[in-house]
C-alpha positions as a printed Julia matrix, in Angstrom:
300×3 Matrix{Float64}:
   0.0    0.0    0.0
   1.34   3.42  -1.0
   0.95   5.6    2.1
   1.34   8.76   0.04
  -1.98   7.96  -1.64
  -3.95   7.56   1.59
  -6.61  10.21   2.18
  -7.12  10.64   5.93
 -10.61  11.98   5.3
 -11.64   8.49   4.24
 -11.0    7.17   7.74
 -13.13   9.93   9.24
 -15.96   8.71   6.98
 -15.17   5.1    7.93
 -15.44   5.97  11.64
 -18.74   7.79  11.07
 -20.26   4.84   9.18
 -19.04   2.39  11.84
 -20.58   4.52  14.6
 -23.84   5.41  12.87
 -24.39   2.07  11.11
 -25.86   3.91   8.14
 -24.56   5.89   5.19
 -27.35   8.43   5.55
 -26.75   8.96   9.27
 -23.0    9.16   8.67
 -23.63  11.87   6.07
 -25.66  13.83   8.62
 -22.91  13.54  11.23
 -20.24  14.68   8.76
 -22.46  17.38   7.22
 -21.85  16.07   3.72
 -24.12  14.43   1.16
 -24.94  10.72   1.16
 -23.38  10.26  -2.33
 -20.15  11.76  -0.99
 -20.15   9.18   1.84
 -20.78   6.4   -0.69
 -17.93   7.64  -2.87
 -15.51   7.75   0.09
 -16.52   4.22   1.15
 -15.95   2.95  -2.4
 -12.45   4.45  -2.42
 -11.64   2.96   0.98
 -12.93  -0.46  -0.1
 -10.67  -0.35  -3.14
  -7.68   0.76  -1.09
  -8.13  -1.96   1.56
  -9.45  -4.6   -0.83
 -12.38  -5.4    1.46
 -16.1   -4.46   1.48
 -15.7   -3.19   5.09
 -19.49  -3.01   5.58
 -22.31  -5.25   4.34
 -25.93  -4.24   4.35
 -28.06  -6.08   6.91
 -31.62  -4.84   6.73
 -31.49  -1.08   7.27
 -28.0   -1.0    8.78
 -24.38  -1.49   7.7
 -22.59  -4.35   9.48
 -18.79  -4.1    9.7
 -16.69  -6.94   8.28
 -13.88  -8.55  10.31
 -11.37  -6.29   8.54
 -13.36  -3.22   9.57
 -13.54  -4.51  13.15
  -9.77  -4.99  13.19
  -8.9   -1.5   12.01
 -11.53   0.61  13.78
  -9.59   0.94  17.06
  -6.23   1.99  15.56
  -8.09   4.21  13.05
  -9.89   6.02  15.88
  -6.66   6.35  17.83
  -4.95   7.88  14.79
  -7.83  10.28  14.19
  -7.83  11.25  17.88
  -4.1   11.91  17.79
  -4.52  14.05  14.69
  -7.36  16.04  16.28
  -5.31  16.52  19.44
  -2.32  17.76  17.41
  -4.49  20.27  15.59
  -6.07  21.48  18.84
  -2.72  21.77  20.61
  -1.39  23.98  17.83
  -3.87  26.6   19.08
  -3.44  25.89  22.79
  -0.34  26.55  24.85
  -0.03  25.58  28.5
   3.03  27.35  29.91
   2.73  25.67  33.32
   3.61  22.26  31.87
   5.44  23.19  28.68
   9.05  22.09  28.18
   9.53  24.16  25.04
  12.94  25.67  24.34
  13.04  29.17  22.83
  16.11  30.31  20.89
  17.08  33.98  20.79
  19.74  35.89  18.89
  20.33  39.27  20.47
  22.9   41.71  21.71
  23.07  43.93  24.75
  19.58  45.02  25.82
  17.83  41.65  25.66
  20.65  39.65  27.17
  21.73  42.14  29.85
  18.48  43.82  30.89
  15.46  41.94  29.59
  16.57  38.3   29.61
  17.2   38.22  33.4
  13.76  39.75  34.05
  12.16  37.38  31.57
  13.79  34.35  33.2
  12.62  35.47  36.63
   9.08  35.8   35.29
   9.2   32.38  33.63
  10.31  30.71  36.85
   6.83  31.4   38.2
   4.73  31.06  35.06
   6.56  28.39  33.06
   9.27  26.74  35.16
  10.2   24.1   32.57
  10.69  26.42  29.61
  14.33  27.04  28.63
  15.91  30.04  26.89
  19.04  30.11  24.77
  20.68  33.26  23.43
  23.44  33.11  20.85
  25.09  35.36  18.3
  24.22  35.05  14.63
  25.01  37.08  11.53
  22.14  39.17  10.21
  22.44  37.36   6.87
  21.41  34.09   8.52
  18.47  35.38  10.57
  15.69  34.64   8.09
  16.95  31.19   7.09
  17.49  30.2   10.73
  13.97  31.3   11.61
  12.48  29.52   8.59
  14.21  26.28   9.59
  12.95  26.56  13.17
  16.43  26.94  14.7
  15.77  30.54  15.78
  12.63  31.95  17.38
  13.49  35.58  18.03
  16.02  38.13  16.85
  16.46  41.39  18.78
  18.39  44.38  17.53
  18.59  48.14  17.93
  18.55  48.72  14.18
  15.68  48.19  11.77
  15.78  44.98   9.78
  13.44  44.68   6.82
  12.37  41.41   5.24
   9.0   40.32   3.88
   9.24  37.09   5.89
   9.67  38.83   9.25
   7.33  40.53  11.7
   8.64  43.04  14.24
   7.66  44.93  17.37
   9.39  47.76  19.19
   9.86  46.44  22.72
  11.95  49.13  24.43
  13.68  52.48  24.06
  16.98  53.69  25.48
  19.32  56.65  25.23
  23.05  57.12  24.69
  25.23  58.49  27.46
  28.95  59.18  27.58
  31.21  57.08  29.79
  34.72  57.92  30.97
  36.95  56.97  33.86
  36.43  58.76  37.13
  38.67  61.74  37.8
  39.23  62.23  34.1
  41.91  64.93  33.56
  39.89  66.78  30.89
  36.21  66.37  31.76
  34.86  68.42  34.65
  31.18  68.48  35.67
  29.79  68.04  32.17
  31.24  67.04  28.85
  31.35  69.83  26.3
  31.16  69.5   22.54
  34.82  70.53  22.42
  35.75  67.73  24.83
  33.57  65.29  22.97
  35.15  65.89  19.58
  38.77  66.16  20.73
  38.98  63.16  23.07
  39.59  59.71  21.63
  36.49  57.49  21.3
  35.79  53.79  21.47
  33.16  53.0   18.87
  31.06  49.85  19.1
  29.66  48.4   15.9
  29.3   44.98  14.32
  30.38  46.54  11.03
  34.01  47.21  10.07
  33.19  50.63   8.63
  30.26  52.99   8.33
  28.62  55.76  10.32
  26.48  55.01  13.34
  23.78  57.17  14.99
  26.34  59.22  16.93
  28.34  60.06  13.81
  25.19  60.85  11.82
  24.0   63.27  14.5
  27.43  64.93  14.64
  27.59  65.25  10.87
  24.3   67.18  10.88
  25.95  69.63  13.28
  29.08  69.88  11.16
  31.13  68.05  13.8
  33.18  64.87  13.83
  34.55  62.73  16.63
  37.94  61.01  16.82
  37.5   57.22  16.88
  40.7   55.48  17.95
  39.29  52.04  18.74
  36.46  49.96  17.28
  34.88  46.9   18.86
  31.87  44.63  18.39
  30.58  44.49  21.96
  29.76  47.15  24.54
  30.78  44.79  27.33
  34.44  45.12  26.32
  34.41  48.91  26.65
  34.42  49.62  30.45
  37.72  47.91  31.22
  39.43  49.93  28.48
  37.91  53.19  29.69
  39.09  52.52  33.23
  42.72  52.27  32.02
  42.75  55.17  29.53
  41.53  58.71  28.93
  39.25  57.52  26.13
  35.49  58.03  26.19
  32.63  56.0   24.74
  28.95  56.4   23.96
  26.92  53.59  25.45
  23.22  52.81  26.01
  22.16  53.84  29.49
  20.91  50.37  30.43
  24.48  49.08  30.12
  26.34  52.16  31.32
  24.58  52.25  34.7
  26.14  48.93  35.73
  29.74  50.19  35.72
  31.77  52.18  38.22
  32.58  54.89  35.72
  31.7   58.58  35.3
  28.54  59.07  33.24
  27.62  62.22  31.31
  24.8   63.36  29.07
  25.6   63.9   25.4
  26.37  67.56  24.54
  23.86  67.36  21.66
  20.44  65.88  20.95
  20.03  62.48  19.34
  16.95  60.32  18.7
  16.32  57.56  21.26
  17.57  54.04  20.64
  14.72  51.72  19.65
  15.01  47.99  20.24
  13.01  45.7   17.99
  11.98  42.09  18.41
  11.74  40.11  15.16
  10.11  36.76  14.44
   9.22  34.74  11.36
   5.88  35.26   9.67
   5.14  31.52   9.89
   5.21  31.71  13.72
   3.0   34.79  13.98
  -0.13  32.82  15.01
   1.6   30.04  16.95
   0.16  29.95  20.47
   3.48  29.33  22.23
   5.18  32.04  20.2
   2.41  34.53  20.91
   2.6   33.78  24.62
   6.37  34.34  24.72
   6.06  37.62  22.82
   3.53  38.76  25.43
   5.97  37.91  28.24
   8.81  39.78  26.55
   6.61  42.83  26.02
   5.46  42.68  29.63
   8.97  42.75  31.13
  10.21  45.23  28.54
   7.48  47.78  29.2
   8.81  48.31  32.72
  12.25  49.12  31.37
  13.15  52.71  32.29
  16.08  54.28  30.42
  16.26  57.31  32.71
């Protein structure tokens, strides 16, 4: 028997006939016409090479073959119904689902700890994994099911992705305490003349700080570039360099913090997920939890 040619709908008809004992009653139960039931039975008879039911008076009596397959057929149908129902139902209290994230900075440092604390009460068996991935692999990793969420401070456009702004932050300036140049506040002159550590996952290109300075006709002096904000504080503590860093990270370090000497738009953090997971119950629930912990984030 070629399993690829099996129509599962035929077994639903088979179960209805077995239960009702009549083609007409089975049609009523299934809300289809009696000829449609007859056609499905004919196809099933041909596939199984057995009449399955024989007419006895006004009822249909199952053959031994039908009696042998009714139990496993009902179990298979029940399992299929349960699978379909569970795709729309998520029970966090008992779920053992693992969610995979790819994010930098905000999610891992500020939101992930709060999210994990929340999950300990609501969904103690759910696990979270956060790892680094190149932006070029985000869509394919999500499509394959290896990645659930991608979080980034920059906009990422793709027709296969959905996104939501989950938090906002602001840049501040960090420097070592007792800096020989900076007094109470950092001036534009200080800002442009002192050496900067610039954090970017790109080798070249202007970031939001440089774009804002360019609009003012100013330019800063970048003497060191890195990929991660977490590597910046130890360098600042040993040098006279300065760095612009999101407040949510800067507040954790024993360094001098200053407001920027110019205005700049806030940092917006976006959560991305694949379009195919948009209506998944588990995915929706996790997005709600992330939004809940993120809304209490205060960048001031």
